[in-house]
Short mmCIF file of C-alpha atoms in Angstrom, two decimals:
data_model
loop_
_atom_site.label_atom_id
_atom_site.label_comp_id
_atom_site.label_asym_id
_atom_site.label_seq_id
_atom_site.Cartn_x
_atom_site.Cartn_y
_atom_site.Cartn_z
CA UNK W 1 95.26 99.66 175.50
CA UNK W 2 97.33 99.92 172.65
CA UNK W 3 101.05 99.33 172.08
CA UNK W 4 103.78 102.09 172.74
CA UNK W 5 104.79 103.52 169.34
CA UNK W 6 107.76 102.63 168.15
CA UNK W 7 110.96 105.12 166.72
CA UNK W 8 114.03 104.79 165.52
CA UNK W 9 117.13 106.82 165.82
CA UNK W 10 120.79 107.28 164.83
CA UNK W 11 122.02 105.21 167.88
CA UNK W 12 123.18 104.24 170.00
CA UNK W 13 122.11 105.71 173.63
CA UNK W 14 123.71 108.89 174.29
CA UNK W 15 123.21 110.74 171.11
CA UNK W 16 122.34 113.92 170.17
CA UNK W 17 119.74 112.22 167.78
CA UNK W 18 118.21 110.79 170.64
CA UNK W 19 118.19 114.43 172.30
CA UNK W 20 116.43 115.60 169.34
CA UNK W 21 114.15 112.67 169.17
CA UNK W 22 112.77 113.34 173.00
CA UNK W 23 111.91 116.94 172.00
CA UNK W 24 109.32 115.67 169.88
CA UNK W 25 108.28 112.18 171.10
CA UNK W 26 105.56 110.89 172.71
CA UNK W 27 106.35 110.14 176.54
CA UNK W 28 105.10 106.31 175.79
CA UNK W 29 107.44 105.98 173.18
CA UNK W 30 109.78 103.15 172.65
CA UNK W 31 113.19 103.66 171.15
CA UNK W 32 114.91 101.64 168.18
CA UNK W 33 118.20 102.69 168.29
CA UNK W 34 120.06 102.31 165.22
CA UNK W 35 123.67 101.52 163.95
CA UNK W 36 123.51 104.44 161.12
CA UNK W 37 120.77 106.58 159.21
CA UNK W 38 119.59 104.20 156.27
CA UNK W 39 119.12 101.60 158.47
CA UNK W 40 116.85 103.94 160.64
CA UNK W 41 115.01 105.12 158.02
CA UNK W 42 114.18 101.48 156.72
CA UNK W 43 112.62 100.71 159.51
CA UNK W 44 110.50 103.20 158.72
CA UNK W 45 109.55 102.08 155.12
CA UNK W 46 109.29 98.47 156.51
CA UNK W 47 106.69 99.61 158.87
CA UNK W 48 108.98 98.60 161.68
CA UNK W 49 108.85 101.96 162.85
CA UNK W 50 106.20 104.45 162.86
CA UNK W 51 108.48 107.44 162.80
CA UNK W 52 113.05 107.92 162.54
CA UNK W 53 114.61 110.89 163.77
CA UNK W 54 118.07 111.82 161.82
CA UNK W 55 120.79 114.28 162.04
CA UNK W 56 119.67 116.67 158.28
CA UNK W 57 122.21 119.68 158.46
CA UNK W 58 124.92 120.93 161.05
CA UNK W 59 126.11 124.83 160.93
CA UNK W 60 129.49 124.11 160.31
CA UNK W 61 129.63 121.27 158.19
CA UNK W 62 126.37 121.56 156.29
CA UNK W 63 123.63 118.97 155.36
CA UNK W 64 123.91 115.34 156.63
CA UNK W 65 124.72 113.67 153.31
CA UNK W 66 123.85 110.00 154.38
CA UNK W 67 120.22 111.78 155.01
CA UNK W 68 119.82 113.65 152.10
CA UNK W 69 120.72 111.05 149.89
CA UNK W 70 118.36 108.36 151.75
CA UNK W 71 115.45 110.24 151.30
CA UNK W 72 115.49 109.59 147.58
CA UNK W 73 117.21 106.56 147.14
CA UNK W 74 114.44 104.22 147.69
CA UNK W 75 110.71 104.36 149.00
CA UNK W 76 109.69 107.79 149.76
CA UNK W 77 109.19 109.49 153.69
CA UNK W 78 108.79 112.47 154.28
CA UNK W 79 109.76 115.10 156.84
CA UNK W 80 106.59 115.82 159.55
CA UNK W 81 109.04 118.10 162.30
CA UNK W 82 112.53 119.82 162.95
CA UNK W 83 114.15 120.08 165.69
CA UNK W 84 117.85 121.78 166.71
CA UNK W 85 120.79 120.98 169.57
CA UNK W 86 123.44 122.77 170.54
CA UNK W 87 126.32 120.80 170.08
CA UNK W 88 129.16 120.56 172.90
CA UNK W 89 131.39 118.05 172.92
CA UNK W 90 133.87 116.27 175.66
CA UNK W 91 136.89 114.20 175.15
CA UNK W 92 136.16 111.22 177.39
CA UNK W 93 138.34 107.56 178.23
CA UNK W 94 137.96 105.03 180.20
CA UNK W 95 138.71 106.02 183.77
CA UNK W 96 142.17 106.72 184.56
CA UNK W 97 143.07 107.62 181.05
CA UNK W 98 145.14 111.13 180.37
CA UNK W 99 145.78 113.21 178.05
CA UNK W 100 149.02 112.49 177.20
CA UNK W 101 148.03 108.66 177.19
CA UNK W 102 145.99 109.26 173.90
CA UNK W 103 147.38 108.29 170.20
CA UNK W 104 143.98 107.79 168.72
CA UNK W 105 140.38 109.34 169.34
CA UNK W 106 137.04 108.15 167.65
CA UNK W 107 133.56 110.05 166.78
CA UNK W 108 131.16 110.46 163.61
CA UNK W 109 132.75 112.72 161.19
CA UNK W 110 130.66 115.80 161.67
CA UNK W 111 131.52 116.14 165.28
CA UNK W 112 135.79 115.33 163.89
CA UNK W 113 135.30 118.36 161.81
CA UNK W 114 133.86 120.58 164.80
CA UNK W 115 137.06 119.30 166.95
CA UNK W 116 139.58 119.13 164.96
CA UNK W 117 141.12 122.70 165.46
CA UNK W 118 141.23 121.93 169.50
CA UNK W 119 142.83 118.39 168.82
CA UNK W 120 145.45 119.79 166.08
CA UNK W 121 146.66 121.96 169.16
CA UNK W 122 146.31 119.62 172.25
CA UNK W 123 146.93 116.18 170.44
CA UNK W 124 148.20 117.01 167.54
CA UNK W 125 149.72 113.25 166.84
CA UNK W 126 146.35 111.57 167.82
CA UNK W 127 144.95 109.61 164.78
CA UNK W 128 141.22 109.84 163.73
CA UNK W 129 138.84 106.29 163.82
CA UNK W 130 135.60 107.27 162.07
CA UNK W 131 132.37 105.81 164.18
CA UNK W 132 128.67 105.67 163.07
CA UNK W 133 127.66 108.47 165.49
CA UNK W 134 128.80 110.29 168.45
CA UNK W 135 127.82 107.37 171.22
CA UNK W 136 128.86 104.14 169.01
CA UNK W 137 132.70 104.27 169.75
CA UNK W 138 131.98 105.64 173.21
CA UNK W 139 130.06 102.08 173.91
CA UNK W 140 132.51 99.91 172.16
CA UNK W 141 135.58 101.90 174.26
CA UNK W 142 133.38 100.83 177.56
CA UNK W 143 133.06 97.49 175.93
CA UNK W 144 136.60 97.05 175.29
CA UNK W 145 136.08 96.65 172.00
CA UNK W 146 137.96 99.99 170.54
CA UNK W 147 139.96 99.50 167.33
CA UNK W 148 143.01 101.85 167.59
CA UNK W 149 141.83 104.51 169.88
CA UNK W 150 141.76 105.24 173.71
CA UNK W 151 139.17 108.20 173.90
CA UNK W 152 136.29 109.69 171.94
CA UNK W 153 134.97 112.54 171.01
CA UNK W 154 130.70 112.42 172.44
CA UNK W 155 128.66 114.49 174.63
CA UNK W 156 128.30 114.80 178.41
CA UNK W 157 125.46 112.35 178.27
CA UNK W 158 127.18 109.68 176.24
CA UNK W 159 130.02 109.78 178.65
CA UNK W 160 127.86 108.86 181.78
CA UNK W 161 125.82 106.79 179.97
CA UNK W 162 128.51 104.73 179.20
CA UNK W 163 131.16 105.51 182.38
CA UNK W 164 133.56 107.04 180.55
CA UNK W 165 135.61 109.72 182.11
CA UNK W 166 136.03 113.07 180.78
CA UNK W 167 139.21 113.96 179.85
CA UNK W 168 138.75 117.49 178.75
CA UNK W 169 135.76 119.70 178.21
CA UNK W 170 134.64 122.00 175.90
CA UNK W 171 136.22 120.78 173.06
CA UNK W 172 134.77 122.43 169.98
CA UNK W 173 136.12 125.06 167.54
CA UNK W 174 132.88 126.68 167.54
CA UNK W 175 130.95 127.33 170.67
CA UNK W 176 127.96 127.68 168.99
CA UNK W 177 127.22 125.01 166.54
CA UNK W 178 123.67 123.47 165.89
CA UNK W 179 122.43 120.70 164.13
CA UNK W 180 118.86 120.48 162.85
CA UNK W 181 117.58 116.88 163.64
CA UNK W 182 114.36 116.06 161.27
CA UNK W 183 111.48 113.52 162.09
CA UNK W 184 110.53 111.23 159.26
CA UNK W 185 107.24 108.97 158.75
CA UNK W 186 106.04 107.28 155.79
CA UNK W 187 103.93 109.46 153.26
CA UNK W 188 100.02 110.41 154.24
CA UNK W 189 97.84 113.81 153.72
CA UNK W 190 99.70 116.54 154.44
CA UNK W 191 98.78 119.09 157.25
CA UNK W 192 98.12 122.20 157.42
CA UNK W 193 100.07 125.51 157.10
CA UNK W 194 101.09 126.81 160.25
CA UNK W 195 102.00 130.18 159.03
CA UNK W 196 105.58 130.02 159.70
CA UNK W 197 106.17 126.86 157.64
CA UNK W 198 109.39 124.83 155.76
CA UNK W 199 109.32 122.60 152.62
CA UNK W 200 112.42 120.17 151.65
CA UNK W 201 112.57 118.62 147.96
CA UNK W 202 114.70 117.01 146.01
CA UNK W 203 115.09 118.61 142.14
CA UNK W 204 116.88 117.04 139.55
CA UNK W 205 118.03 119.54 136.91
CA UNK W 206 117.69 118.24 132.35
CA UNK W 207 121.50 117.18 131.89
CA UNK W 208 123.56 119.27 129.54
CA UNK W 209 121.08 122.09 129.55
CA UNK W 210 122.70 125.41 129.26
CA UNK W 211 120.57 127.83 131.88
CA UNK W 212 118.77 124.71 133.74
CA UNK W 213 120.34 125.83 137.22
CA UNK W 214 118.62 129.69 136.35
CA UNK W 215 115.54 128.17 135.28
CA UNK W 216 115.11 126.09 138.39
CA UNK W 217 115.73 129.16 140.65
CA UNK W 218 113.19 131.32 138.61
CA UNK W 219 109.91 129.04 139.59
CA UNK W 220 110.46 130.26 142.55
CA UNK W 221 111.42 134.10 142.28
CA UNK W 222 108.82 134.56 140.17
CA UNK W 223 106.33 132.89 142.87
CA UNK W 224 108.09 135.23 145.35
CA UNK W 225 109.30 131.99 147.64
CA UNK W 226 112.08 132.30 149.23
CA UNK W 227 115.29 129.48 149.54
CA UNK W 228 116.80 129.05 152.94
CA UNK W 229 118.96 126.26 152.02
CA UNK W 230 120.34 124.84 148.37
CA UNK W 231 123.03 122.28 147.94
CA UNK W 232 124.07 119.62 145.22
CA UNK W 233 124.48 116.07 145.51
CA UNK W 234 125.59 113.86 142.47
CA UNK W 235 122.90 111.75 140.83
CA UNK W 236 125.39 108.93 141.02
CA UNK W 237 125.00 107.12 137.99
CA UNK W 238 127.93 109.06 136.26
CA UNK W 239 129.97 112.36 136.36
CA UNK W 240 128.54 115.70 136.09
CA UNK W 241 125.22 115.20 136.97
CA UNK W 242 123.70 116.18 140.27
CA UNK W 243 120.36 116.44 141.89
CA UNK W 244 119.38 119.78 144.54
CA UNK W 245 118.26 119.46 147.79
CA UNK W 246 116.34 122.40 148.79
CA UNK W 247 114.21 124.07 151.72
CA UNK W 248 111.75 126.26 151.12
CA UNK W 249 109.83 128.65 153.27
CA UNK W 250 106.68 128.04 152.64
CA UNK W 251 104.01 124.63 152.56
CA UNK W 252 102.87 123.50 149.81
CA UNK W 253 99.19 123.58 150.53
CA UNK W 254 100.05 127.74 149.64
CA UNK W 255 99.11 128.57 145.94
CA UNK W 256 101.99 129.99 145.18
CA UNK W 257 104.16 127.23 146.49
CA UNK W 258 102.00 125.25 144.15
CA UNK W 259 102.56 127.32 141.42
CA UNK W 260 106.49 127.37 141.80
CA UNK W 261 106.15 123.13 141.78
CA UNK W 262 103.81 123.50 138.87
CA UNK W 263 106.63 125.03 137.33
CA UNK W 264 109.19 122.52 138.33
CA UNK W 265 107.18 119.59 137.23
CA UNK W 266 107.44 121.27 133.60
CA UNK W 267 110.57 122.00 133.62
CA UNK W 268 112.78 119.38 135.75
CA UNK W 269 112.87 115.50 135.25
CA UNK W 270 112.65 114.95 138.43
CA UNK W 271 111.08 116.29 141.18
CA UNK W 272 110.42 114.48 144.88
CA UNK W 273 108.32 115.96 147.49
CA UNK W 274 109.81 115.52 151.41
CA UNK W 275 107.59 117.35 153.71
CA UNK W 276 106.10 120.72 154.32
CA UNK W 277 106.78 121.01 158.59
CA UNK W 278 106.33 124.23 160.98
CA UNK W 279 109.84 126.38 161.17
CA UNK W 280 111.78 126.26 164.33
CA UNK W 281 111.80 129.87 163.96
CA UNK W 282 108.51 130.67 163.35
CA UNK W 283 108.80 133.60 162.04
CA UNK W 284 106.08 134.87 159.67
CA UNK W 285 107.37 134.24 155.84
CA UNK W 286 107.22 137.54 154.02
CA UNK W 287 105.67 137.50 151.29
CA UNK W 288 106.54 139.75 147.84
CA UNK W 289 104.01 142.22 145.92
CA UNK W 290 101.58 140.08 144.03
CA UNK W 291 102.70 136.62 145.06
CA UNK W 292 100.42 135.80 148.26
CA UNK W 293 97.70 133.30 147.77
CA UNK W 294 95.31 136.30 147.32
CA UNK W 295 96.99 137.39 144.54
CA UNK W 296 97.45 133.85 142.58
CA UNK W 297 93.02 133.50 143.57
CA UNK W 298 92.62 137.21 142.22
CA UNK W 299 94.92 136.44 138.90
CA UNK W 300 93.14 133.19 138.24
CA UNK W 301 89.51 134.50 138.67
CA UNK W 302 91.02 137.35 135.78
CA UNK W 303 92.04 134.29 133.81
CA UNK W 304 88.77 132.91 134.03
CA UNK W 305 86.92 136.16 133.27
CA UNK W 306 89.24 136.29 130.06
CA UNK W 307 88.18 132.97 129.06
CA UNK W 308 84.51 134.20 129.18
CA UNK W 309 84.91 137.20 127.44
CA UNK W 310 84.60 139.67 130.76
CA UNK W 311 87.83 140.77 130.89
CA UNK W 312 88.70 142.04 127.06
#
């Protein structure tokens, strides 16, 4: 009998990451709930861990910066699944507590930004505390260990979890926001294309280099492979200079996703690898004129018949 496997998430209980997380999860799984998204992806490069799940982009506020940044910063993981929630939030207090009785309210950022149109009009002199996640300040308000705040901004679950009361529900400016939750494990031979697949790398573009951005994009026009997602994040080690984070539809087992990194490898200084996964969408890529893997076999058996002297 072996041991249970071991993940960790952004914690704490109550999450949406842990909602994610049990989409994919084994039912024997144990959970390692953690205070913020480096720490749970370290204790996945320490082997602590056999796989983290973490929040990776929402639909209103776009990609999860602590996450995208992580994933380069240090040893690499890569991305093995995606999964999405629907986000709906609750205000939620101890019990007992009003509306009118709150001059400060608590939550991650992300979920802030998703409420902050309904708060502006119903508490519009109600001060912001930033938390770690969505369930942190909702345990330390149970605890008693707030900092400035009498209610939080979590989901349904969080609030039982943790016997809060709700206050109000339904509290987000957009009814139908998402966040895509990714599953990360330490680096090993990549599976197989599904058919419907997604791959996330990090590029880093030659400094100063008038048409770099252009040149970047054209590895992959010319391949025919299609961006879902682009978006800069400074380097870090001084103004100006910033690194893409990218998704892909494709896996890079495909020849002509192989020929589009070819291409990057010439070109860019830097480029990291994070994970070709199946799409949540599944839905078949389509593929240009004379860009499917047939194509790139057929065009390098030509090549090889001009380098014999059969194709003149």
């Amino acid at each position: 009998m072996t041991d249970a496997p071991l993940w960790s998430f952004l914690g704490p209980a109550g999450t949406f990451t842990e909602m994610a997380l049990r989409q994919v999860a084994p039912l024997n799984v144990e959970l390692d709930p953690c205070q913020d998204v480096p720490t749970a992806l370290d204790r996945v490069r320490s082997r602590a861990a056999e796989a983290a799940v973490v929040p990776m982009e929402n639909s209103v506020e776009g990609g999860v910066n602590a996450t995208l940044d992580n994933l380069v910063a240090s040893t690499p993981l890569v991305i093995t699944a995606e999964m999405a929630v629907p986000i709906t939030f609750v205000l939620a207090g101890r019990p007992g507590t009003r509306l009118e009785d709150v001059t400060g309210i608590s939550t991650h950022p992300h979920a802030w930004a998703q409420c902050r149109g309904w708060v502006h009009h119903n508490l519009p002199e109600a001060r912001y505390v930033a938390g770690t996640s969505t369930s942190a300040p909702a345990q330390a308000l149970a605890n008693g260990e707030e900092a400035g705040y009498q209610a939080v901004l979590c989901n349904a679950l969080a609030a039982q979890t943790y016997g809060l009361e709700v206050i109000a529900g339904g509290v987000a400016d957009n009814p139908d926001a998402v966040t895509r939750f990714v599953k990360v494990t330490r680096p090993g031979r990549v599976g197989e294309p599904s058919g419907a697949d997604k791959t996330t790398l990090m590029v880093q573009l030659p400094h100063n280099h008038s048409g770099a951005l252009l040149n970047m994009l054209e590895q992959f026009s010319a391949r025919g492979v299609n961006l879902s997602r682009i978006e800069s994040r400074p380097v870090g080690d001084s103004l100006g200079r910033y690194r893409f984070s990218l998704d892909i539809e494709g896996h890079v087992r495909e020849e002509r996703v192989q020929a589009a990194f070819i291409g990057l490898h010439r070109t860019c200084p830097m480029v990291r690898f994070l994970g070709s996964y199946p799409r949540l969408d599944a839905r078949p890529v389509t593929v240009l004129a004379g860009t499917s893997d047939k194509d790139f076999v057929v065009a390098r058996s030509w090549v090889a018949d001009v380098l014999e002297g059969r194709a003149l």
